[in-house]
Coordinates of C-alpha atoms and ligand atoms in Angstrom, one line a residue:
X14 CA -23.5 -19.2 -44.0
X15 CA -25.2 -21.7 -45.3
X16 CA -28.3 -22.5 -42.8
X17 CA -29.5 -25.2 -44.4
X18 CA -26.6 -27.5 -43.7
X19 CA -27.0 -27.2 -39.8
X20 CA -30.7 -28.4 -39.5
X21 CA -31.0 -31.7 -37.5
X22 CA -32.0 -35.0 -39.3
X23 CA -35.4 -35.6 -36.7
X24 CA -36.7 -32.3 -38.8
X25 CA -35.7 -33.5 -42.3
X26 CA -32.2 -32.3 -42.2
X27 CA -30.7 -30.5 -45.1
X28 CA -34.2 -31.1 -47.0
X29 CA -36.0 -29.1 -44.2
X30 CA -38.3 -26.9 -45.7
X31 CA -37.8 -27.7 -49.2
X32 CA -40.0 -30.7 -50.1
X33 CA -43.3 -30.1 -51.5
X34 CA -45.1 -31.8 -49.1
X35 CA -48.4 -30.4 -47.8
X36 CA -50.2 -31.8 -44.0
X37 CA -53.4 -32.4 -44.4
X38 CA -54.6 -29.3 -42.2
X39 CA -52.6 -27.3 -44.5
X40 CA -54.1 -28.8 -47.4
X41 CA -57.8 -27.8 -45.9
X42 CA -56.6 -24.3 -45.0
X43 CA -55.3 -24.2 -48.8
X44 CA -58.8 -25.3 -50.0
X45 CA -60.7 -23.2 -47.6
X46 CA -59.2 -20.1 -49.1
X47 CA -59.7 -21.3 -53.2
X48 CA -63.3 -22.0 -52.6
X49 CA -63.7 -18.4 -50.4
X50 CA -61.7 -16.9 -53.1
X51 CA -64.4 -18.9 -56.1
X52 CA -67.2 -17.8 -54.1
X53 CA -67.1 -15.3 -51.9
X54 CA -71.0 -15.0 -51.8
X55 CA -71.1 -18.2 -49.8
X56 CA -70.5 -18.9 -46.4
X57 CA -67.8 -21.7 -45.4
X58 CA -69.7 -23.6 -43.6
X59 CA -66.7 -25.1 -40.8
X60 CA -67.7 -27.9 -39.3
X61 CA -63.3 -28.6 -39.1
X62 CA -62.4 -27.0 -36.0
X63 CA -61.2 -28.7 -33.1
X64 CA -61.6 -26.2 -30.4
X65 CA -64.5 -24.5 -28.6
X66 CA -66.6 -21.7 -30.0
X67 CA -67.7 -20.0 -26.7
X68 CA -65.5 -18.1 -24.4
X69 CA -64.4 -19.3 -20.9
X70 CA -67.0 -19.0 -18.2
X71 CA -67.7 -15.9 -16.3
X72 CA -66.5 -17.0 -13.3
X73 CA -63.4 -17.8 -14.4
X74 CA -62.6 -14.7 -16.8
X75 CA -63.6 -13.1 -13.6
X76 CA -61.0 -14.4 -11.3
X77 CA -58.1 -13.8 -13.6
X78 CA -59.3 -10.4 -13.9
X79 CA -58.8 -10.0 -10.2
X80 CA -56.1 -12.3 -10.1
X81 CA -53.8 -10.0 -12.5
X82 CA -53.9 -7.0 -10.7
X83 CA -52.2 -8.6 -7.7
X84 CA -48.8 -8.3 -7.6
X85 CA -48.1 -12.1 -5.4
X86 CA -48.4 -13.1 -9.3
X87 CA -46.5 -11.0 -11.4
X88 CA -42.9 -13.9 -11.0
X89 CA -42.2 -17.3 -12.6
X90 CA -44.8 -20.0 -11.4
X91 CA -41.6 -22.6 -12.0
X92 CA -43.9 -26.1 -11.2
X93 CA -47.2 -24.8 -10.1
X94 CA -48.8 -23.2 -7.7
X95 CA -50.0 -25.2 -4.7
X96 CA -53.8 -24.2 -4.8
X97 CA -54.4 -25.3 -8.7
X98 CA -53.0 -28.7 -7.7
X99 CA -55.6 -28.9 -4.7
X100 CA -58.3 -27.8 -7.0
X101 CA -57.2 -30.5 -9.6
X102 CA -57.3 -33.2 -6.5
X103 CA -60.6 -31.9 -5.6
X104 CA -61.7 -32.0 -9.3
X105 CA -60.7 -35.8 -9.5
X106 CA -62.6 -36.5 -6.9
X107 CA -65.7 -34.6 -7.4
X108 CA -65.9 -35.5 -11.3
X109 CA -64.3 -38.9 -11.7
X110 CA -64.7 -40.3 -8.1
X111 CA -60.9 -40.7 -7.9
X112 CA -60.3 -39.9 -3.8
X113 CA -57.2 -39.5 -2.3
X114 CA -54.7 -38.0 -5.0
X115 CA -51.6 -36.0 -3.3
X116 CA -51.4 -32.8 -4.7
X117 CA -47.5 -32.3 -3.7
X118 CA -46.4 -35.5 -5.5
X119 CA -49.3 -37.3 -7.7
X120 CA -50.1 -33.9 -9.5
X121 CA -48.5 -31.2 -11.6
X122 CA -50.0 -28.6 -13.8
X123 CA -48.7 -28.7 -17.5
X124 CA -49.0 -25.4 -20.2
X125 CA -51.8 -27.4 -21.7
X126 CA -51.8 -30.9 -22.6
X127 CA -49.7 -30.7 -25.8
X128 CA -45.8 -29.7 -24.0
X129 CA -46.7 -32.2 -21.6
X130 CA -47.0 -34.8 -24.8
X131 CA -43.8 -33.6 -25.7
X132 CA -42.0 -34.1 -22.6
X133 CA -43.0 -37.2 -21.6
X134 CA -40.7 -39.0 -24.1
X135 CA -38.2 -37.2 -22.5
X136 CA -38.8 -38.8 -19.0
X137 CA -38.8 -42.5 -20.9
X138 CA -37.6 -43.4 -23.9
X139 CA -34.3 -44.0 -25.1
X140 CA -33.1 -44.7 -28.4
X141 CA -34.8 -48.1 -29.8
X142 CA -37.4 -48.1 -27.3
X143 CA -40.8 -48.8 -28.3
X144 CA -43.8 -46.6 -27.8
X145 CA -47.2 -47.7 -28.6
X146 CA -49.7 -45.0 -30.2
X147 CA -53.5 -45.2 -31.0
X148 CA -54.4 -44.2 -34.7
X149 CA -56.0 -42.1 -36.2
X150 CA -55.0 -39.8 -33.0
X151 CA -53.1 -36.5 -32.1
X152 CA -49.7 -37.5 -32.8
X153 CA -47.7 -35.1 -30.7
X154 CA -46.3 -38.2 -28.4
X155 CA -45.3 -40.3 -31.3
X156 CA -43.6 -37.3 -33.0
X157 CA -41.6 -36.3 -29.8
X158 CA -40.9 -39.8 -29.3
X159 CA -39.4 -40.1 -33.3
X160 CA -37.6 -37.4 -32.4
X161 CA -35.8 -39.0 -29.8
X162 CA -34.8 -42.0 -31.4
X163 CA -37.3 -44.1 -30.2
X164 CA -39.5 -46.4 -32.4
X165 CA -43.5 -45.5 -32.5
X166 CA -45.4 -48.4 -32.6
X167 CA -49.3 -47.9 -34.5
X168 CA -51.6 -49.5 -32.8
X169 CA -55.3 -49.5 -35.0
X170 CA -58.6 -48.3 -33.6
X171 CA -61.7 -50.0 -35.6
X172 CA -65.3 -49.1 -35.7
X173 CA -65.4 -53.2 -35.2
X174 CA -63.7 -53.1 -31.5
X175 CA -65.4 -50.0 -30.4
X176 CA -62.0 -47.6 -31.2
X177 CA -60.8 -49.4 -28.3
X178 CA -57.3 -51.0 -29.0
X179 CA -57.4 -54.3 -29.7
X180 CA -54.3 -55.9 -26.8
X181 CA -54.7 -59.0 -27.8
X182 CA -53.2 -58.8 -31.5
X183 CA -49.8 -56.7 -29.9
X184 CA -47.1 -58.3 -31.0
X185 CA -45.4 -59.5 -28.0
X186 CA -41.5 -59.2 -29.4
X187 CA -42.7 -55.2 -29.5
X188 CA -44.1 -55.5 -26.7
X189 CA -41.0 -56.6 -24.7
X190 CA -39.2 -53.1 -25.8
X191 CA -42.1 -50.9 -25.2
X192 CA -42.2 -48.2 -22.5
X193 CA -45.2 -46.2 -23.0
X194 CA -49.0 -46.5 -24.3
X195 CA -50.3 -43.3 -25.4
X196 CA -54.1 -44.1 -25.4
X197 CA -56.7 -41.0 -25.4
X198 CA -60.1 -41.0 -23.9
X199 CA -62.9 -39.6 -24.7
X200 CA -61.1 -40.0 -28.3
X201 CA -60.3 -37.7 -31.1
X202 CA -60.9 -38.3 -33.4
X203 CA -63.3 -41.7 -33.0
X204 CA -66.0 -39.7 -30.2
X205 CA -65.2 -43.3 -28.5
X206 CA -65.4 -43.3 -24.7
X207 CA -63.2 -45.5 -22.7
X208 CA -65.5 -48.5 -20.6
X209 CA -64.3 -49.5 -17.3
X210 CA -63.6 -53.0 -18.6
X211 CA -61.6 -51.8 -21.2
X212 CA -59.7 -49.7 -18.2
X213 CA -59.2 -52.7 -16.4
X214 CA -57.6 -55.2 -18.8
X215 CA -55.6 -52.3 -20.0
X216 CA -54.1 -52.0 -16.8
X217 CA -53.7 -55.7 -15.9
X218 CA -51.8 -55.4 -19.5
X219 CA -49.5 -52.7 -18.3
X220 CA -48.7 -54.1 -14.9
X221 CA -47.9 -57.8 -16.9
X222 CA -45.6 -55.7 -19.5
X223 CA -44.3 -53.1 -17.1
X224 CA -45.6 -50.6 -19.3
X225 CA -46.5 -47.0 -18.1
X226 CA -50.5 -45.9 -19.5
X227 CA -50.6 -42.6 -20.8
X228 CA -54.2 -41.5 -20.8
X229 CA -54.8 -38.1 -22.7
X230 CA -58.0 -36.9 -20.8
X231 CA -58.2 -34.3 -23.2
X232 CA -61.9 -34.5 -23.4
X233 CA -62.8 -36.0 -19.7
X234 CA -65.6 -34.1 -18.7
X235 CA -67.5 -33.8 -22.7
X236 CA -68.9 -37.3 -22.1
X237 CA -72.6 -38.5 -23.4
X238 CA -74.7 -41.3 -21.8
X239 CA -72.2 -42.7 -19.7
X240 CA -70.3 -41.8 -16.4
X241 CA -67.3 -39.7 -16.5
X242 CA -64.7 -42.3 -16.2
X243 CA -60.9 -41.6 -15.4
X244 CA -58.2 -44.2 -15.8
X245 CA -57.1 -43.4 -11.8
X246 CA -60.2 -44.4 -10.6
X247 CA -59.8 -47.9 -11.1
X248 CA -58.1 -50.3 -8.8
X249 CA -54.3 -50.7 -10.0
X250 CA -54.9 -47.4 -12.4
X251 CA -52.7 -45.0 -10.6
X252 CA -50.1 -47.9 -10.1
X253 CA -49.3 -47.8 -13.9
X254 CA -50.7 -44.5 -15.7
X255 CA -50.5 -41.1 -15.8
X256 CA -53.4 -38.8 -16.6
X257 CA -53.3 -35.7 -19.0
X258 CA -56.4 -33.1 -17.9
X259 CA -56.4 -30.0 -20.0
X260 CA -59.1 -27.4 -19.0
X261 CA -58.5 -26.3 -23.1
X262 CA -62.1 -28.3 -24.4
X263 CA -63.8 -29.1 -20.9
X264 CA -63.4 -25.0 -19.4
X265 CA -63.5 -23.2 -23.1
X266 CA -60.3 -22.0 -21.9
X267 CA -58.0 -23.4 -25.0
X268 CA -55.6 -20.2 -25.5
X269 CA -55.4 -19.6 -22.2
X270 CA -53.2 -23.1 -22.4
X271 CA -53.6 -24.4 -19.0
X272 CA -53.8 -28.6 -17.7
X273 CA -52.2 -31.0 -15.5
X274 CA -50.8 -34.7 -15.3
X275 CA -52.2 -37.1 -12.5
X276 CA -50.9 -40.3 -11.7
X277 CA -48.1 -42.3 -10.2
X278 CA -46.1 -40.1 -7.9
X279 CA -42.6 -41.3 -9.6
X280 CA -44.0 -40.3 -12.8
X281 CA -44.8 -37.1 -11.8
X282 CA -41.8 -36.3 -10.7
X283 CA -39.7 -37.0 -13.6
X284 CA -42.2 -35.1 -15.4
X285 CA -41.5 -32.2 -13.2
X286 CA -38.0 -32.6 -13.6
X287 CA -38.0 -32.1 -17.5
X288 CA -40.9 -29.6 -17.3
X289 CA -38.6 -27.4 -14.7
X290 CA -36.1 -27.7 -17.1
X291 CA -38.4 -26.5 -20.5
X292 CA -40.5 -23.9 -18.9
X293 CA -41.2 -21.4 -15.9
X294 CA -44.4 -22.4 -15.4
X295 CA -48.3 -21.1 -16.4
X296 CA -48.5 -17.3 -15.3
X297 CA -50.0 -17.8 -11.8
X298 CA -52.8 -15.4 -12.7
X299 CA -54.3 -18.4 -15.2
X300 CA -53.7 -20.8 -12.6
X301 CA -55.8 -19.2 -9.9
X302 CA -58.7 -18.2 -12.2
X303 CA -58.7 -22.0 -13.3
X304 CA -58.8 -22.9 -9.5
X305 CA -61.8 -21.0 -9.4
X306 CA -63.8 -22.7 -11.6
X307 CA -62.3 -26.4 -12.2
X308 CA -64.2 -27.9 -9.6
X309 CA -67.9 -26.2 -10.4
X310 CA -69.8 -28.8 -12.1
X311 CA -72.2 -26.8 -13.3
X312 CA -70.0 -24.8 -15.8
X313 CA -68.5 -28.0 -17.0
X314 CA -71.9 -29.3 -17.5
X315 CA -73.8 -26.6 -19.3
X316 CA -70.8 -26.5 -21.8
X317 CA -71.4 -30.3 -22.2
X318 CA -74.3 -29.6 -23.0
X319 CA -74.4 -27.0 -25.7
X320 CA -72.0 -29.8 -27.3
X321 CA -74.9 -32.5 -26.3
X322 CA -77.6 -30.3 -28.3
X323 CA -75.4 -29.4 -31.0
X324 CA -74.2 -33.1 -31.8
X325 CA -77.8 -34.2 -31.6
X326 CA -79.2 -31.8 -34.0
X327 CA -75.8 -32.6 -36.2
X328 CA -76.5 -36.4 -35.9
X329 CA -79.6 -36.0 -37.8
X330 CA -79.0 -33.7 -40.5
X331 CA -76.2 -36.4 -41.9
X332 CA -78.1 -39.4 -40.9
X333 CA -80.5 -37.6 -43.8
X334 CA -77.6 -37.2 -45.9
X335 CA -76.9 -40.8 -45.6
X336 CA -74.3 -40.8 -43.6
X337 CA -73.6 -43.1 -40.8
X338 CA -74.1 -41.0 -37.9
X339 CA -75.1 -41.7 -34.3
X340 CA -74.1 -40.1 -31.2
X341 CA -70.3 -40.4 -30.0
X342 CA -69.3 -41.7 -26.6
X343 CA -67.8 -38.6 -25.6
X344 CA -65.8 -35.6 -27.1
X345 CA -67.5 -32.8 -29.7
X346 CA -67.0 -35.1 -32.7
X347 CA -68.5 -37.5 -34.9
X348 CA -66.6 -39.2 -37.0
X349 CA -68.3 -41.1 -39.8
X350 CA -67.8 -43.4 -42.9
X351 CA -66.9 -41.2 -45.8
X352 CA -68.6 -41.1 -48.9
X353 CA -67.3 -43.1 -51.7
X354 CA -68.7 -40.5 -54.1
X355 CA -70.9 -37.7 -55.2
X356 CA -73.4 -38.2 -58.1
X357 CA -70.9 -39.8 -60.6
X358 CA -67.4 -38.7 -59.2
X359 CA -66.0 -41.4 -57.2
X360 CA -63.8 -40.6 -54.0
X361 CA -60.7 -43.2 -53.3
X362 CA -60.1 -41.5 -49.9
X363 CA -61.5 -39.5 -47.1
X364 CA -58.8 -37.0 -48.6
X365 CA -60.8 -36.4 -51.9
X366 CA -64.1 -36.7 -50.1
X367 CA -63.1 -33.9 -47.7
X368 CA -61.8 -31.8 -50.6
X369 CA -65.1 -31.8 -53.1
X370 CA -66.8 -30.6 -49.9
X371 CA -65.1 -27.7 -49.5
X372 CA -64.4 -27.1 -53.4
X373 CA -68.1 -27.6 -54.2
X374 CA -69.8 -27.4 -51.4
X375 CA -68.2 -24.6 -48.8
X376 CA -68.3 -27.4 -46.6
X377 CA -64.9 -28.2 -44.2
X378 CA -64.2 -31.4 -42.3
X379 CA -61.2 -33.2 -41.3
X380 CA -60.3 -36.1 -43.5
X381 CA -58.4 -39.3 -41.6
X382 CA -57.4 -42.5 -44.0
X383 CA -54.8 -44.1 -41.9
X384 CA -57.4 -46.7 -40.8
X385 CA -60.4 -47.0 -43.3
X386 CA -61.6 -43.8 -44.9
X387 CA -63.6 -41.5 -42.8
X388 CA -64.8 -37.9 -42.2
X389 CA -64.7 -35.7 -39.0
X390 CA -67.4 -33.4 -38.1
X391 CA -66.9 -31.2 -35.5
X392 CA -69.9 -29.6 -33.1
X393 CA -67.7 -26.4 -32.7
X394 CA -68.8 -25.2 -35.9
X395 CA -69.4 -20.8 -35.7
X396 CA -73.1 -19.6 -35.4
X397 CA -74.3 -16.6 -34.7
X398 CA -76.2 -18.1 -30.7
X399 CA -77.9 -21.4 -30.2
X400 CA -81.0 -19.6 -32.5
X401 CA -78.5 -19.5 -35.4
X402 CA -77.4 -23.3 -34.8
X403 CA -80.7 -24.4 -36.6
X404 CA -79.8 -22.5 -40.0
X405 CA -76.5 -23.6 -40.2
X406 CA -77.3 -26.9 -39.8
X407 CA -80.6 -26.7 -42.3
X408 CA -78.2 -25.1 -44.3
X409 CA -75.9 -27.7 -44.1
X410 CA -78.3 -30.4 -45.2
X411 CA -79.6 -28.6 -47.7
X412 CA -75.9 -28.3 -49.3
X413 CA -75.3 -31.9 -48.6
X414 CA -78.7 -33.2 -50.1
X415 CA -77.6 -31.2 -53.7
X416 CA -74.5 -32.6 -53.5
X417 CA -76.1 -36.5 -54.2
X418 CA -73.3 -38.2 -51.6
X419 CA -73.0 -42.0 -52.1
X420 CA -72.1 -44.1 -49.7
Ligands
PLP25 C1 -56.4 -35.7 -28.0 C2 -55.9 -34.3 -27.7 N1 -54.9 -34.2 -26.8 C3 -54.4 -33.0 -26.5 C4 -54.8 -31.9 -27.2 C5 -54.2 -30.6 -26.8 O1 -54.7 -30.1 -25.7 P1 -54.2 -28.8 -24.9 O2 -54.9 -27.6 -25.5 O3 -54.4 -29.0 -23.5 O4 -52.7 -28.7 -25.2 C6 -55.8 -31.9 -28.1 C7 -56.2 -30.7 -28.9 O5 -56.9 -30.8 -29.9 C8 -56.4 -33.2 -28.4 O6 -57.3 -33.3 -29.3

């Protein structure tokens, strides 16, 4: 047979799979191994990683322990089981002041924020429908939406505005076809955190438009001189959004692939409606240990904080290096201005910055160029205990010093 012939157009059709094309995370991994492979003698140091580098909390590793010996939750969890959803409500509440949320009809639990990116496309948009996405940002919406038929409208974020979405330059002819905006705060990959003005004209924009808000909380709780701040908790806000919580960066418990979607209750719904139709559901065991932990401040807070002391520490060794670094609004990332060169090689893009730093310098970030040309650094970077922190990041100045950056 020939395969090749049968693959849908969305995925590239009869050219899937055979373009030369390489991602950009690819094209780090790629680089990561050369410069391992050149010098094995030096450590990578990986400050590229977006996801935690501790373990979930006791507590929680715990509960699942008990929770999957018991056979209640050996069967399909289908939409949830009723006691995470009361934990979520209670975690609303208790972190982002946001009273009152149903737990039968204004929340369901998602595997992880990602599938629940991918569905909601499925609840909205038709062909020829616009959606409107933040960039740089985690594309999963705007690719499900492509996908679909639907047009994905790139709306910029600039150092200028704060990496807050500038509403006034939409155009208002896209606009009048759009059904969704995917915003994300705390942001990846800006560090911006979301004010509540900026909540509040967003949602006076939505409710003008008829326009549903889809707020990734991805990073709700890993927020830095500032209140926690959810999208629900303004007035109007849970007339016109829905909320993605994930308790992959704020519980350390990425693999374990666990969230949930908060909002308005027809929203919900439909979401449940496609969800029940793509999966059977988070093993109930992952569920319960989640509900044991989600609403303990205290183990949210002291892994903010080891991301507090870490980006601090961080902040300084590349404000020596002459970067422009300062703290972010919220998430485990800066994300800085890249160098234009190194001694006398120039760099066109954050692309060939990125690359010399790995090549030369066993040094991996995440390059972004779609708007200006800047660098990721991420606070997850591998050490050895908060002792060790310290000589990776001396080491990392020291490697950044030789390497004459300019800027
Ligand atoms: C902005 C953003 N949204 C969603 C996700 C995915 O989260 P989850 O692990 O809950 O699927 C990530 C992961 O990196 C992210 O950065």
């Amino acid at each position: 047979m020939d395969l090749q012939k049968l693959f849908a157009a969305r995925i590239g059709g009869a050219q899937f799979g055979l373009t030369d094309e390489i991602y950009k995370f690819e094209k780090i991994k790629r680089a990561k191994a050369a410069a391992r492979a050149a010098r094995p003698e030096v450590e990578m140091l990986d400050f590229g990683v977006g996801e935690p580098d501790q373990m979930a909390p006791g507590p929680i590793r715990e509960a699942l322990k008990i929770a999957v010996d018991d056979p209640a939750n050996r069967g399909y969890a289908d939409n949830g089981v009723r006691a995470f959803r009361v934990a979520a409500a209670n975690y609303m509440e208790k972190f982002f002041g946001v009273r009152g949320l149903d737990p039968d009809t204004e929340i369901n639990h998602s595997i992880g924020s990602k599938p629940a990116l991918a569905m909601l496309p499925l609840c909205f948009v038709n062909p020829g429908d616009a959606v409107l996405l933040t960039v740089p940002g985690y594309p999963v919406l705007g690719t499900h939406t492509k996908y679909l038929g639907g047009e994905v409208v790139k709306v910029p974020l600039r150092a200028e505005h704060g990496f807050l979405p500038d509403l006034a330059a939409l155009d208002p002819a896209v606009i009048a076809r759009t059904k969704l905006f995917y915003v994300n705060y705390p942001n990846n990959p800006t560090g911006a955190a979301a004010t509540p003005e900026f909540f509040d004209a967003l949602i006076a924009f939505a409710h003008r438009h008829n326009i549903l808000i889809v707020q990734d909380a991805a990073y709700a709780t890993l927020i830095y001189g500032q209140e926690r701040l959810s999208i629900l908790g303004r007035p109007g806000g849970k007339d016109c959004a829905i909320e993605l919580h994930s308790m992959s960066k704020s519980y350390n418990m990425t693999g374990w692939r666990l969230g949930f979607v908060a909002g308005h209750a027809k929203a919900v719904k439909a979401f449940a409606e496609v969800k029940d139709n793509v999966d059977s559901g988070q093993f109930k065991a992952i569920q319960l240990a989640a509900t044991a932990g989600i609403a303990d401040i205290q183990l949210s807070e002291s892994i903010r904080e080891h991301y507090r002391r870490r980006l601090e520490k961080l902040v300084k060794v590349l404000q020596r290096a002459g970067f422009a670094a300062r703290m972010p609004g919220g998430t485990f990332y800066l994300y800085l201005p890249a160098p234009k060169g190194a001694g006398a090689q120039v760099f066109k893009t954050a692309e060939e910055a990125s690359q010399f730093l790995i090549r030369e310098c066993s040094i991996s970030t995440v390059p972004w160029d779609d708007v200006g040309a800047f660098l990721r650094f991420s606070a997850t970077f591998e050490s050895a205990g908060a002792a060790d922190d310290d000589r990776v990041l001396g080491e990392l100045g020291r490697r950044l010093a030789a390497a004459r950056l300019v800027f």
